[in-house]
Short mmCIF file of C-alpha atoms and ligand atoms in Angstrom, two decimals:
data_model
loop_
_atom_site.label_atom_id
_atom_site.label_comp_id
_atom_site.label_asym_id
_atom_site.label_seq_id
_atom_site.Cartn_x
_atom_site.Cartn_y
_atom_site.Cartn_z
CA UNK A 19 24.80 -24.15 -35.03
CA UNK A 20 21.23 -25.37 -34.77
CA UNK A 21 18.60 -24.57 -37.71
CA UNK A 22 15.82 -25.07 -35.41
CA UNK A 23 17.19 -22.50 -32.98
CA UNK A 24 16.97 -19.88 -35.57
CA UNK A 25 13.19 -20.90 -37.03
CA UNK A 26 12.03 -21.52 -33.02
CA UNK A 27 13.87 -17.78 -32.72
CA UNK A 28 12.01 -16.41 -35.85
CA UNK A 29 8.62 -18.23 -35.21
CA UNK A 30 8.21 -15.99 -32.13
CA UNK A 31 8.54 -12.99 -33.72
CA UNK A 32 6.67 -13.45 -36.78
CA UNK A 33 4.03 -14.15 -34.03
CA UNK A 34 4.49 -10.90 -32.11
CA UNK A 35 4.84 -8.65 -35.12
CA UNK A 36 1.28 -10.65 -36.08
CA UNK A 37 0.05 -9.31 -32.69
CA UNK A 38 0.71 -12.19 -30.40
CA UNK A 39 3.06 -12.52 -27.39
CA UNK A 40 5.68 -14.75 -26.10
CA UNK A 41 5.05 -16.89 -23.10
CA UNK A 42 6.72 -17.23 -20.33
CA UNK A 43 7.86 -20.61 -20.85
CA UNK A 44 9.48 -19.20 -24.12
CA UNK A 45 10.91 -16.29 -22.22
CA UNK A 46 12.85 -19.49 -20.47
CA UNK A 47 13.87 -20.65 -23.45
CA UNK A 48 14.92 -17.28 -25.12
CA UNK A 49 17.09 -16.12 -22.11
CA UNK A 50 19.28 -19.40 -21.98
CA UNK A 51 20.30 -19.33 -25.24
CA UNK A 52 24.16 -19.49 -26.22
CA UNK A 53 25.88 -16.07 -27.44
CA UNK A 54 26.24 -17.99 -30.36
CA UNK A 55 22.25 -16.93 -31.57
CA UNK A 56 22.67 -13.81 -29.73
CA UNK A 57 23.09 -11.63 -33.55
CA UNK A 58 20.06 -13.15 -34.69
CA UNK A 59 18.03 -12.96 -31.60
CA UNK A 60 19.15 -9.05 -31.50
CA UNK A 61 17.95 -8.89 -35.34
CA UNK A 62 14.90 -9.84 -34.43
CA UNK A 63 14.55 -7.78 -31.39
CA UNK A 64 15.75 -4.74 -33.34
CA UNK A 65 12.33 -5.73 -35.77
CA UNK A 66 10.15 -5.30 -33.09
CA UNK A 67 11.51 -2.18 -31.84
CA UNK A 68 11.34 -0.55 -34.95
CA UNK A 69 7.83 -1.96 -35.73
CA UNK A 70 6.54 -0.89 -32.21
CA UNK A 71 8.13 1.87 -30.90
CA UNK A 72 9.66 3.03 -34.81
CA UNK A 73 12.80 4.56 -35.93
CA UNK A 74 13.41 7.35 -33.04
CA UNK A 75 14.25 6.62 -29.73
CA UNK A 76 13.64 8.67 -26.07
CA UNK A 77 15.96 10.55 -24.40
CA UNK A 78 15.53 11.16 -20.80
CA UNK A 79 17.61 12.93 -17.77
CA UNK A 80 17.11 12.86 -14.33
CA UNK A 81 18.05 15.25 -11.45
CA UNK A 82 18.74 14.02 -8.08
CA UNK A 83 17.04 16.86 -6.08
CA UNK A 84 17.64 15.39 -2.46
CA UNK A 85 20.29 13.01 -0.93
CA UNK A 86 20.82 10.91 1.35
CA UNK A 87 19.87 9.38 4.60
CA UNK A 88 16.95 7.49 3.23
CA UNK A 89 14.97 5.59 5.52
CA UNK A 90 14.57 2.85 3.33
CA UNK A 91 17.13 -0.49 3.10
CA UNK A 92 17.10 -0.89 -0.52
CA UNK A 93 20.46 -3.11 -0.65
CA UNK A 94 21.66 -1.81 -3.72
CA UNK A 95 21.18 1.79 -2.86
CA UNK A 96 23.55 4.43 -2.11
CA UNK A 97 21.28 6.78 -0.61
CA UNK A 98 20.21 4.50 2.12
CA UNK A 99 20.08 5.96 5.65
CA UNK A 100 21.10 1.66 6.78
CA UNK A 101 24.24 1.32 4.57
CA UNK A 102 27.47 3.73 4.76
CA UNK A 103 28.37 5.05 1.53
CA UNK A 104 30.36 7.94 0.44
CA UNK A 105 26.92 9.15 -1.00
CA UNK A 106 26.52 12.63 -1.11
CA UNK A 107 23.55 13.91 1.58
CA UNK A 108 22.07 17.43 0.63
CA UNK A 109 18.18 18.65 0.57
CA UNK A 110 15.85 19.88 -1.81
CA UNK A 111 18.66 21.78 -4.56
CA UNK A 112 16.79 25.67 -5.34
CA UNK A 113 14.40 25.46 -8.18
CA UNK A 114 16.16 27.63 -10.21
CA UNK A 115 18.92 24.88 -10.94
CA UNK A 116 16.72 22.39 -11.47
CA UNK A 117 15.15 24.55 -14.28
CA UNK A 118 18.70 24.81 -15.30
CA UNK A 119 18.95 21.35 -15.59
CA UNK A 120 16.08 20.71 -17.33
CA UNK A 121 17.02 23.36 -20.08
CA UNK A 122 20.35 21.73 -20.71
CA UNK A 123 18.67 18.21 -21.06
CA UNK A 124 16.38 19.65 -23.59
CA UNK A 125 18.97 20.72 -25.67
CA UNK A 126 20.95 17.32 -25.13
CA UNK A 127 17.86 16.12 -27.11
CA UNK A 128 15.90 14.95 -24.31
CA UNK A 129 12.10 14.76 -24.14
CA UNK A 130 11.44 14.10 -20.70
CA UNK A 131 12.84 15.27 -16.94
CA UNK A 132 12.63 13.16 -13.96
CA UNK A 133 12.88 15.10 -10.33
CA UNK A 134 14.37 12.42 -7.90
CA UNK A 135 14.07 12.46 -4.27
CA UNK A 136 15.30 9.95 -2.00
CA UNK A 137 12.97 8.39 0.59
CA UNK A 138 9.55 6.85 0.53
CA UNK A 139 6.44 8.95 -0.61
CA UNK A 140 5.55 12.39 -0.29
CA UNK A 141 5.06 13.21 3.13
CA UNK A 142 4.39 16.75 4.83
CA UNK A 143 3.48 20.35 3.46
CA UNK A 144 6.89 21.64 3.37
CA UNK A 145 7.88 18.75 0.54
CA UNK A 146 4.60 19.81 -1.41
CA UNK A 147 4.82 22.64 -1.17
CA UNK A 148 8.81 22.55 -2.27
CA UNK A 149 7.35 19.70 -5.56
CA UNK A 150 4.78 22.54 -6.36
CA UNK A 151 7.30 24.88 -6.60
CA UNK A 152 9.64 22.56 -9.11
CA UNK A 153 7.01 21.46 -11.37
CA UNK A 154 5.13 25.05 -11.18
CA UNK A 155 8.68 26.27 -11.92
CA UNK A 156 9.68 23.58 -15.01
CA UNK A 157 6.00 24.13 -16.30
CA UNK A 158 6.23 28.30 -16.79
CA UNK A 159 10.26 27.62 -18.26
CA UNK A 160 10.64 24.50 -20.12
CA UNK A 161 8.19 22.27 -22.63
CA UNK A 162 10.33 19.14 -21.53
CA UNK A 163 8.23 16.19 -19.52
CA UNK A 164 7.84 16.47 -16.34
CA UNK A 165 8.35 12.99 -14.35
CA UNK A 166 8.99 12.50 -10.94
CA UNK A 167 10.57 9.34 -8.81
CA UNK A 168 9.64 9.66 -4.88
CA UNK A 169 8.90 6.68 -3.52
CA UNK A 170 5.60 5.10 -2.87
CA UNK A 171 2.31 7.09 -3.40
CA UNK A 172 -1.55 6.49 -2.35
CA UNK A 173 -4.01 7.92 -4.59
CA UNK A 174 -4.16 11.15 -2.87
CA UNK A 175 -0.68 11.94 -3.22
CA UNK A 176 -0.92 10.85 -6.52
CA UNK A 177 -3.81 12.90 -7.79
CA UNK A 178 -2.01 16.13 -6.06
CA UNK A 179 1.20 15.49 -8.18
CA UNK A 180 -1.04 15.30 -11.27
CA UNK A 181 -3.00 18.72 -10.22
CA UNK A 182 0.54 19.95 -9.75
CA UNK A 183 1.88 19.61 -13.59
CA UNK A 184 3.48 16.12 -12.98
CA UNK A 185 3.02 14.27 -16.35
CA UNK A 186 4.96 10.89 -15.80
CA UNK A 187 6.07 8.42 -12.93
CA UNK A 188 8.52 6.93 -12.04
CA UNK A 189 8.71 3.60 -9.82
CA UNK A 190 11.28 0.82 -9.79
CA UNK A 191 9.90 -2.57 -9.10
CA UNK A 192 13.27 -3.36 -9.07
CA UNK A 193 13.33 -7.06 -8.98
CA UNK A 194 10.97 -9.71 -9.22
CA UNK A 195 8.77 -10.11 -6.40
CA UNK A 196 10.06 -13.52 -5.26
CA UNK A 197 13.96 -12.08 -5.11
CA UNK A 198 12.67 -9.07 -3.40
CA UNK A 199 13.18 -10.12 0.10
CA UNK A 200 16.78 -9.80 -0.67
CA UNK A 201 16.88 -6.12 -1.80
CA UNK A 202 14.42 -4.50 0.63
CA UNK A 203 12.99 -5.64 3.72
CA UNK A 204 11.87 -1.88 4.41
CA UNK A 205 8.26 -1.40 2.10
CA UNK A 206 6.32 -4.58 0.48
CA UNK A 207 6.94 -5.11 -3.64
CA UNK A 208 2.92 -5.23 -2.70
CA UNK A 209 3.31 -0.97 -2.06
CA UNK A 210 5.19 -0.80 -5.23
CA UNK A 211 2.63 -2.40 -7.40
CA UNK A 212 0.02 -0.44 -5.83
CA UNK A 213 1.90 3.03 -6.26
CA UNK A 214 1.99 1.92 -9.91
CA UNK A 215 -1.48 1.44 -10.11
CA UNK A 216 -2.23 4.50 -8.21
CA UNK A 217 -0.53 6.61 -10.75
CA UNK A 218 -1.70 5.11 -13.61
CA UNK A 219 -5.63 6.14 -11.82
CA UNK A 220 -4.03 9.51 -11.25
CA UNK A 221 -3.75 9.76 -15.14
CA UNK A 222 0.24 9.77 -15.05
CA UNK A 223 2.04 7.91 -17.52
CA UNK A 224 3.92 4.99 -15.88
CA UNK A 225 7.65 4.52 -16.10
CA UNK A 226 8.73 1.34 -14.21
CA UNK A 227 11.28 -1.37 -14.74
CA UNK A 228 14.04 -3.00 -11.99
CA UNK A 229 17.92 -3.33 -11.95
CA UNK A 230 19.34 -6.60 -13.02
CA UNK A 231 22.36 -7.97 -11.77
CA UNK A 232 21.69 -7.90 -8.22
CA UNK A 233 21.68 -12.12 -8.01
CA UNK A 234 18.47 -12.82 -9.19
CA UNK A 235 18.18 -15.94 -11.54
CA UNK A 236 17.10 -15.78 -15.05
CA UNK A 237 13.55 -17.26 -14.29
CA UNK A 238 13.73 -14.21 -11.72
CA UNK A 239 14.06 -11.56 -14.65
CA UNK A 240 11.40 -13.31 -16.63
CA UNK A 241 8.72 -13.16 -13.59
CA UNK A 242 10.07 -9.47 -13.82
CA UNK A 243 9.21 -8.87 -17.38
CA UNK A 244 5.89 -10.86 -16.67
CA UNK A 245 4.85 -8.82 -14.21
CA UNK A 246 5.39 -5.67 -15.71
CA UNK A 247 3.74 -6.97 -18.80
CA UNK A 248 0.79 -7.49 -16.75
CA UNK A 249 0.55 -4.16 -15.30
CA UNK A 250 1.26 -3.07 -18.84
CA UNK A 251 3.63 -0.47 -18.36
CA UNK A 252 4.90 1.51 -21.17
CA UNK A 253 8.16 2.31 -20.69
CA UNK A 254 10.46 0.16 -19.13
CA UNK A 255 13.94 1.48 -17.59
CA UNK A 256 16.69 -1.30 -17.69
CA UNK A 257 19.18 -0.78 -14.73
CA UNK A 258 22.63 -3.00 -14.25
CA UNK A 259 23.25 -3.51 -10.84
CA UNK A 260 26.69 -1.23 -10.42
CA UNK A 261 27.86 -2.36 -7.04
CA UNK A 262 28.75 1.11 -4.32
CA UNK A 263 31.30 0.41 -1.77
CA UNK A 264 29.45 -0.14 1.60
CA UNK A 265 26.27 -1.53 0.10
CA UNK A 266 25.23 -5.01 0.86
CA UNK A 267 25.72 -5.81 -2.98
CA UNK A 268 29.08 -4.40 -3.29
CA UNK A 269 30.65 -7.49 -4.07
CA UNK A 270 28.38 -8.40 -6.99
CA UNK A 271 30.20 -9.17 -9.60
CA UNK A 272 28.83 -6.62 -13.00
CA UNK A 273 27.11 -8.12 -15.86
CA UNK A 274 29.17 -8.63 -18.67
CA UNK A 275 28.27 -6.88 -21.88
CA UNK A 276 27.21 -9.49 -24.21
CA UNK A 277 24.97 -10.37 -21.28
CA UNK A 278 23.47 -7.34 -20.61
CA UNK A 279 22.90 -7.23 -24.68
CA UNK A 280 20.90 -10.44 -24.68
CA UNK A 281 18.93 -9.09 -21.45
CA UNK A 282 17.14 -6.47 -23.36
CA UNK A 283 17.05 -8.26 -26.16
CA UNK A 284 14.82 -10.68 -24.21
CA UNK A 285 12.99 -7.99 -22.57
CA UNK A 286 12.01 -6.45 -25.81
CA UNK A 287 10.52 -10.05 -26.75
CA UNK A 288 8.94 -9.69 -23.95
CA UNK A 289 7.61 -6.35 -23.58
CA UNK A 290 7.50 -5.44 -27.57
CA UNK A 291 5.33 -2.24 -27.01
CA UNK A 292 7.11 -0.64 -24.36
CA UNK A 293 9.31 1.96 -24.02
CA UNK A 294 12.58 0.06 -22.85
CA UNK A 295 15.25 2.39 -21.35
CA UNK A 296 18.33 2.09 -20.62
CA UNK A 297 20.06 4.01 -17.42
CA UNK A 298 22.52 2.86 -14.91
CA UNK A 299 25.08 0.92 -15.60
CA UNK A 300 25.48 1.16 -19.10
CA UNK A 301 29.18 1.71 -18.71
CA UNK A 302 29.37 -2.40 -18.22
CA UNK A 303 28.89 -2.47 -22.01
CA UNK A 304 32.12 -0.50 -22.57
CA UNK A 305 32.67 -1.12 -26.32
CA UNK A 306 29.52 -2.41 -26.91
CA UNK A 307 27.09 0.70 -25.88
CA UNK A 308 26.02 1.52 -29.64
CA UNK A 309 24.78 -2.01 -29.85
CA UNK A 310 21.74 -1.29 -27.09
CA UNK A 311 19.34 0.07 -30.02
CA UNK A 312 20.15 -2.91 -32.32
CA UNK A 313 19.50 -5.39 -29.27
CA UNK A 314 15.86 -3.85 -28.86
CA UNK A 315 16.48 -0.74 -26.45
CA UNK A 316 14.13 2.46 -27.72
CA UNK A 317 15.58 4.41 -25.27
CA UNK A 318 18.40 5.83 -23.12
CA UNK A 319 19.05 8.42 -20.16
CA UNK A 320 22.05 10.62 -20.33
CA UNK A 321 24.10 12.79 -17.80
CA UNK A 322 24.34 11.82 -14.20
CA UNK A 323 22.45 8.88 -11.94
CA UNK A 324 21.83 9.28 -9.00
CA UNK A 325 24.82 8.86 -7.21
CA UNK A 326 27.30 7.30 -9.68
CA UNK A 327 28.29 9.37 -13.01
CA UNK A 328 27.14 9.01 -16.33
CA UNK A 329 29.11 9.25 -19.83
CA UNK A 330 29.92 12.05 -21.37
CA UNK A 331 27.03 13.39 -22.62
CA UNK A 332 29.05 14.50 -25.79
CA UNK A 333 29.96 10.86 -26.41
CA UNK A 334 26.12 9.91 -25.87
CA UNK A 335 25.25 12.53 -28.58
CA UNK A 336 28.22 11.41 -30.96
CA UNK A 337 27.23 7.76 -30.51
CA UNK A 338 23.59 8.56 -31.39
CA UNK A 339 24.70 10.70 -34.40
CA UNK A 340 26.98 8.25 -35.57
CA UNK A 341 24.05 5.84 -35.38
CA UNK A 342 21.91 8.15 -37.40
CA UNK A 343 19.75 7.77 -34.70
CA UNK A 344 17.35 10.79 -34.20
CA UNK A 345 15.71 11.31 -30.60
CA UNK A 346 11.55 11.97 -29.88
CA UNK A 347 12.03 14.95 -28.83
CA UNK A 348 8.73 16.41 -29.74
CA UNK A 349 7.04 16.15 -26.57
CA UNK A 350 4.38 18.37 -26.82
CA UNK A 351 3.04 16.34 -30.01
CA UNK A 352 3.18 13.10 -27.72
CA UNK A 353 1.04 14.83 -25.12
CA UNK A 354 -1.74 15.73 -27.48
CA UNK A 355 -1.51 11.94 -29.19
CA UNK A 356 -1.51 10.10 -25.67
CA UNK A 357 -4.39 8.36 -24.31
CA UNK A 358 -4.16 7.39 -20.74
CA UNK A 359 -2.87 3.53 -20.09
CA UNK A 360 -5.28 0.90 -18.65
CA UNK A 361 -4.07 -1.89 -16.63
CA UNK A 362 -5.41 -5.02 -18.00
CA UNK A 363 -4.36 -7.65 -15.55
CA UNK A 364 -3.71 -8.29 -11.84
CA UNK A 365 0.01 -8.95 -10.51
S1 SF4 B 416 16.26 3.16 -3.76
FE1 SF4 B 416 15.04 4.95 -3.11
S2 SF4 B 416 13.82 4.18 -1.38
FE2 SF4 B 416 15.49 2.70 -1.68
S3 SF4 B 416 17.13 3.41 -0.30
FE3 SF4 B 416 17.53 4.34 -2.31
S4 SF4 B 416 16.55 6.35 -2.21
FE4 SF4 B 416 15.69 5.12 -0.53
#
């Protein structure tokens, strides 16, 4: 063991609890070191969580409204129109389940509600006028947040969604922009950072992180992290690639949990304010899934992905109990505290 690992470890976050940030350079460092430091770089990440984001942590569920047949290539997807997967294909589910859904994930403990489509932006009157008819429909039933994941967005279709009762967005930039090339050759990471800004303009509140796993290098996920530093976005949701038969990446080999421990550890370093999530592919933890919180993680989504299952929700709700960990539900107080985000930097 090396002393000056620990005090380099614990210099950067006396630094960040002071205010400061990590650099990049340090983000280098941070996500090569050994497992060995891995306890005390998780002690440390589990101070800044509780300093920035405090105690309680965010529970969030998502519905997958429409399936299938995408037109985009996203190689990790199984929803794509370009890959054959045993995905299932349906349209737009009745708006009575989805208010359904939304009641049961509110009394899972869940503050928000994220209506999923597949495909690329909102296009035509028919699929406003079916999102009108969700979020009019969640809005009159349920007080849980209303956040939405459809693709890319201009500011028109952006401003309509906020008119409409959408409160959050959702938008995957998925990798870093210089691994992109290999996940999607269908839309520009250029479109994604714009949709981001375009519903942050709109007033939304931003939800956008990436999927690790998919053979990016670890420089890679630190230009991720930079990035969405720079766009500060406030909540971050952590995905780990889980390879589906008849994808491109279904031959990627899963992180391995003391990995995927030490990723959001380093995230958390470097994105100490944020909201970091954690969704698919939590299951490659096995054992370890209690440990997310204490590696810097201030949130989690429960049920169902998209296309791949979820825990138990009752073990989800046991392992945060047994954690004595209590969820922000209280989303209505978080509304009237909330000031809308400003992008400070260009990406
Ligand atoms: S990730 Fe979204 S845009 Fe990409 S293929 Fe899947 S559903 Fe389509």
């Amino acid at each position: 063991m090396d002393n000056t690992i620990y005090q380099r470890i614990d210099g950067i976050t006396q630094r960040i609890l002071a205010g400061g940030e990590m650099t990049a350079d340090e983000g280098r460092w941070l996500i090569r070191l050994d497992h060995d430091y891995l306890p005390w770089l998780m002690a440390g990440a589990d101070r800044l969580r509780k300093t920035f984001r405090g105690d309680e942590v965010e529970i969030c569920a998502i519905s997958n409204v429409r399936s299938g047949n995408c037109s985009e290539n996203c190689s990790f997807c199984g929803q794509s129109g370009h890959h054959k997967t045993a995905a299932p294909k349906y349209n737009y589910i009745p708006a009575e389940q989805l208010v359904e859904q939304a009641h049961r994930a509110r009394e899972w403990g869940a503050s928000d509600f994220g209506v999923v489509s597949k495909g690329w932006g909102v296009r035509g009157d028919k699929e406003r006028e079916q999102l009108r008819d969700y979020f009019g429909e969640l809005k009159k039933h349920s007080d849980i947040g209303r956040c939405a994941s459809l693709g890319a967005l201009d500011q028109e279709s952006a401003d309509m969604l906020k008119a409409m009762g959408m409160e959050n967005y959702h938008h995957n930039l998925e990798t870093a922009e210089s691994f992109f090339h290999n996940v999607c050759t269908t839309h520009t990471y250029q479109e994604n950072i714009d949709t981001i800004r375009h519903a942050v303009a709109a007033g939304l509140r931003v939800c956008a992180g990436g999927i690790l796993g998919m053979g990016e290098s670890l420089d890679q996920r630190i230009e991720l992290a930079e990035t969405l530093r720079n766009l500060n976005v406030e909540s971050v949701p952590l995905n780990f690639l889980n390879p589906i038969d008849g994808t491109p990446m279904a031959d990627q080999q899963p992180m391995q949990p003391l990995e995927i421990l030490h990723m959001i550890a380093v995230f958390r370093y470097m994105l100490p304010r944020a909201e970091i999530r954690i969704a698919g592919g939590r299951h490659f933890l096995r054992d370890l899934q209690a440990m997310i919180f204490f590696a810097g993680a201030s949130g989690v989504m429960i049920g169902d992905y998209l296309t791949t299952k979820g825990r138990q929700v009752s073990d989800d709700l046991k392992m945060l109990d047994d954690l004595k960990v209590r969820a922000r539900g209280d989303t209505q107080q978080r509304r009237a505290a909330e000031t809308p985000i400003v992008i400070s930097a260009t990406a």
